[in-house]
Each structure stands twice: as structure tokens, then as C-alpha cells.
């Protein structure tokens, strides 16, 4: 069996997120169908993590084992011929047997795009969040810098039943996951980059870390927006982290500005 | 009555072109509906020209007369609130009574975007034409330069029943058009810019002129692609123009790479 790694870009606006769901178009489900058409195998490609409905990817990674012997370059061509234009396979690589899109990941980078102009160009409507109202971007930048480092991000984590189950599994029976998945047994993550950049009318949030909890980037952005509006101060960030309570942080920012940009291995 | 000028950007992929058609979503029809909701007037905004299904606009211009007294800035806000995100009003200006989006136009600029990379990013799928095969871009550039100047562009004009009617009207009974529309009685146009530019994986065709016939930009691009493939030579361009026959030129390039970028007044 070969272990294949797909690097994928997708426009999340037409899909109900990454994870397969009966009767709904999802990235994982669409990929599984097209792979079955190519190899005759019913399998589920494993992503580096789920992305929510409306979230985009510039370089999501997925892996699957296959008996198919077609050369990787041809697999890419055939998959792109059969997939909708909203999902593109950027690369197909054959990996060693142990490599796994999620378990082998050492970190990720996300972008969040906020359009600050009065009018969103129609070509960006699905790809940015619109916030034309006044924001103190300097204060937002200060707040963003305060989450760099190792912290317990419980205040920024959505309740996630599937993850709760994985945590229980990791704590109890380790045989239930291929590789011990200790990172997922806590809400402690290390953020190495967290900054805001202005590019013309666009305010771009760049965040990189060794792992992200469910909705964590969108909850960080929602909190930075409260800072920008003056509802809370940058100096409130340490208190919000210490609270370890979802209620302490700001609301979840919309999905359509969010991009999974890179998975590090 | 005020004479209002709208400057519009739109994503043409969801519309059956500019011109109103019963039972089909069009830019003109959508605008007319939203304007009626705002002013109570049933009117048809007049565009600088029609764009085909799938063709985009960065700055289309439309005019209409209205008794409505709402300030122009508020009109923009309300129209953008009510229009789909695929159509945006960039500006609303009050013009002198004689100004007309089509009759007053002195020239236009179009862009045509060709993606040369192996894989079209999903975010550009509706916005570029994909041509990953070899092209002699230097020869294409030479061909593009040869259409600069005043020429009869009959070889690049689609048969257009409505325009044939306008030509007959202009030649016969001038009262049937508000302002004598002599430019439209011939296929002679003056092109001031016609060039190809490389921007990373994108080959961009830029063309500017005092007027364009139906499908003219797409037929020029289709012909330059034949030059790029080596089917015809750049030196064939003068002969194609002289032929004054649609059969002499190349096929019509797809709509989705085409943008109306500017209307000059």
C-alpha cells in the first residue's frame, strides 16, 4: 500500500466544511468520491484538521493509503479533472508509511482577512469579512502580540464534542489512536507568530502555532475586534487567557475571512 | 428630474449578462428592481454597453433619470444594502441632463486574464481563463501591437442582430436614437493600447480604444491564442483585418477572463 499526501487549496464557500456529512457537500466527502472513482477504493482521506463551513484553504494536507499504482503526477491531473473547480490538488507526494496528515503535523499557519473599505469588491465577497467601521488597529496589534507564547487557550476554544471524545480516548485507551496524541489532551498551545498587517484596504491577521483549538482563530479575531472598537483594552488579554472560560473572550468572527495557509511537518 | 450616474463593479458569473431578459438574472434587471424599490419608479438604467454572460466589470457605468431627491451618498449605501454582493455600486454622481452612459462614452478599457499555471487557484476559477499549454507569448505580443491604430474590425465582430438594427436606424431615421450615434454605423474603431503583460502565472491582455464591436475583445484574444500556438503568424494580423470577414480571425475566447475596466468620458 502506498501512503499518499495531497496538498489542497479550496474555496470553502460552497461546502459544509471539511468533514464528511451525509447528504451535504463537504471537502472530505467530495475527495473520497473522486478517489473512489479513480482507484475503486472506498476510503476517507484524513485531513490535518477540520475546517468549518465557509473556511478556505491555501494548503490543506490530507493523507490516505491506496493500492493504486498510478504515478503521482497523473493522480494530480486526474483528480483535478474530476474535482469541482472549488477544490484543487496542488501536489501529490508519496510518503513513508507512518506519515499522517493530522498526527504528524507540528504546526499550522492561518490568515484572517478583514476588508476595511466602504465597499467589498464583488470578487472578494466570499473571501473576506467586511468591517468598514472605525477600529483602533494599533490597539488590536498590541492585543495580537500578547497571545504569542505558550498559553492555555480554553477561553478561545469552542465546545467541540468530537474533540472531547478524542481527549477522553487519549487520556484512557491510547490504542484507539494510531500515534499517541498527547497534544490534544490539553488546551495548551504555543503561538509563535500573531500579528496584524495592513495591505491597502485589507487588514490581515497572521497567526502561526503548534496547534489550534476549535474556532480558536475566529475567537481570537472576534476578541481583537472588541479591542479595536474600544470595548476592551489590549491589557485585558492576559486576564482573558487566565479566566480559562469561553465567556471571557469576544464573539466568534465569521468563517469567510479565514484561510488555512500552511501545515508544518 | 435628476440624471444619476452609477459606477458599478460586478462578478458576471452569476448573471446572464448586462441586458435585462425575462425570467433570467441580469445586471440591468437586478439594478432596475432595486432602484424601483428605492424610488418607486419603474425605469431601466442605461449601461455604457452590454457585457455578455460571465463577463465581469471593475467600473461599468450606467445612467438613469429620477425624481428621487435622496442624497447621492445615501443612494449608494441603500443600493449596496439591497443588491447582491456580486454587484457593488462604487459611486453615484449627479450629472448634467445630457450625459448618457453610452452616447457620452469616448472610449473603454478591457482586461482579459489568462492563467498560465498548471492549476487555477480555486479563488480565481470564475475570474480567469485557463491556458496551461505552451504559447509563444512574444509572438502574441507582436500580434497584439499590430491592431493599434484605426482599423475596420469587421473580422473581429460577432453578428449582432440588435446592433444591425441600430446601424439601420442611425443610417435612416436619426430621431429613433436620442443622440446621433454615427460611431455605430461603421465597424471602424481606433485602438490606442493593445498589449500583453505577464504577472506571475497570469498573462494579462490590456486593450483600450474608442469603441468595441460585439465580442471584439474575446475574438482578438482568440486570434492571439492562435498566434501563440503557432497556427498563424503575427504578420497575418494585417491580412485578417483586411479580409473584413469573421471567418478570417480566430475563435471567440471564453467570457470568464474578460473585464470591463474603465469607461472614458
Coordinates of C-alpha atoms in Angstrom, one line a residue, chain A residues 27-135:
Chain A
X27 CA -14.4 18.7 1.0
X28 CA -13.6 15.3 2.5
X29 CA -16.7 13.7 1.0
X30 CA -16.1 15.1 -2.4
X31 CA -12.4 14.0 -2.3
X32 CA -13.5 10.5 -1.2
X33 CA -15.9 10.1 -4.1
X34 CA -13.4 11.3 -6.7
X35 CA -10.6 9.0 -5.2
X36 CA -13.1 6.1 -5.3
X37 CA -13.8 6.8 -9.0
X38 CA -10.0 6.7 -9.7
X39 CA -8.9 3.8 -7.5
X40 CA -12.0 1.8 -6.9
X41 CA -11.3 2.0 -3.2
X42 CA -13.8 3.3 -0.6
X43 CA -11.6 5.3 1.8
X44 CA -11.6 8.5 3.7
X45 CA -8.7 10.9 3.2
X46 CA -7.6 12.2 6.6
X47 CA -7.1 16.0 6.8
X48 CA -4.6 17.8 9.0
X49 CA -7.7 19.1 10.8
X50 CA -11.2 20.0 10.0
X51 CA -12.1 23.4 8.5
X52 CA -15.6 24.8 9.2
X53 CA -18.2 25.6 6.6
X54 CA -17.1 28.7 4.6
X55 CA -13.4 28.4 5.7
X56 CA -10.9 28.4 2.9
X57 CA -7.5 26.6 2.5
X58 CA -4.5 27.6 0.5
X59 CA -2.6 24.4 1.5
X60 CA -4.6 21.9 3.5
X61 CA -2.9 18.5 3.7
X62 CA -4.7 15.1 3.6
X63 CA -3.3 11.5 3.5
X64 CA -4.7 8.2 2.5
X65 CA -3.4 4.6 1.9
X66 CA -4.0 3.1 -1.5
X67 CA -3.1 0.1 -3.6
X68 CA -3.3 2.2 -6.7
X69 CA -0.1 2.3 -8.7
X70 CA -0.7 5.4 -10.9
X71 CA 2.2 7.8 -10.9
X72 CA 1.7 10.8 -8.5
X73 CA 1.8 13.4 -11.3
X74 CA -1.0 11.6 -13.1
X75 CA -3.1 11.3 -9.9
X76 CA -2.9 15.0 -9.6
X77 CA -4.1 15.6 -13.2
X78 CA -6.9 13.1 -12.9
X79 CA -8.1 14.4 -9.5
X80 CA -8.1 18.0 -10.8
X81 CA -10.0 16.9 -14.0
X82 CA -12.8 15.3 -11.9
X83 CA -13.0 17.6 -8.8
X84 CA -15.1 20.8 -8.9
X85 CA -13.0 24.0 -9.7
X86 CA -13.5 25.0 -6.0
X87 CA -11.1 22.2 -4.9
X88 CA -7.7 21.9 -6.4
X89 CA -4.9 19.4 -5.8
X90 CA -1.7 21.4 -5.7
X91 CA 0.6 18.4 -5.2
X92 CA 0.6 14.6 -4.6
X93 CA 3.5 13.1 -2.8
X94 CA 4.3 9.5 -1.8
X95 CA 5.2 9.5 1.9
X96 CA 6.7 6.9 4.3
X97 CA 4.2 4.6 5.9
X98 CA 4.0 6.4 9.3
X99 CA 3.2 9.8 7.9
X100 CA -0.3 11.1 8.8
X101 CA -1.8 14.5 7.9
X102 CA -3.0 15.1 11.4
X103 CA -0.7 13.1 13.8
X104 CA 2.5 14.2 12.0
X105 CA 1.6 17.9 11.9
X106 CA 3.9 20.1 14.0
X107 CA 2.2 23.4 13.4
X108 CA -0.1 25.5 11.3
X109 CA -0.5 28.9 9.9
X110 CA -3.8 30.7 9.4
X111 CA -4.7 34.0 7.8
X112 CA -7.8 36.1 8.5
X113 CA -8.8 38.8 6.0
X114 CA -10.8 41.8 7.1
X115 CA -11.9 44.3 4.4
X116 CA -11.8 47.9 5.8
X117 CA -13.1 49.8 2.8
X118 CA -16.6 51.0 2.4
X119 CA -17.4 48.6 -0.4
X120 CA -16.2 45.0 -0.8
X121 CA -15.2 44.3 -4.4
X122 CA -17.6 41.7 -5.8
X123 CA -14.7 39.3 -6.5
X124 CA -13.8 39.3 -2.8
X125 CA -17.3 38.9 -1.4
X126 CA -16.8 35.2 -0.3
X127 CA -13.2 35.7 0.7
X128 CA -13.1 38.5 3.3
X129 CA -15.0 39.7 6.3
X130 CA -16.3 43.2 5.9
X131 CA -15.7 45.7 8.8
X132 CA -15.9 49.2 7.4
X133 CA -16.4 50.8 10.9
X134 CA -13.7 52.6 12.9
X135 CA -11.1 50.3 14.6

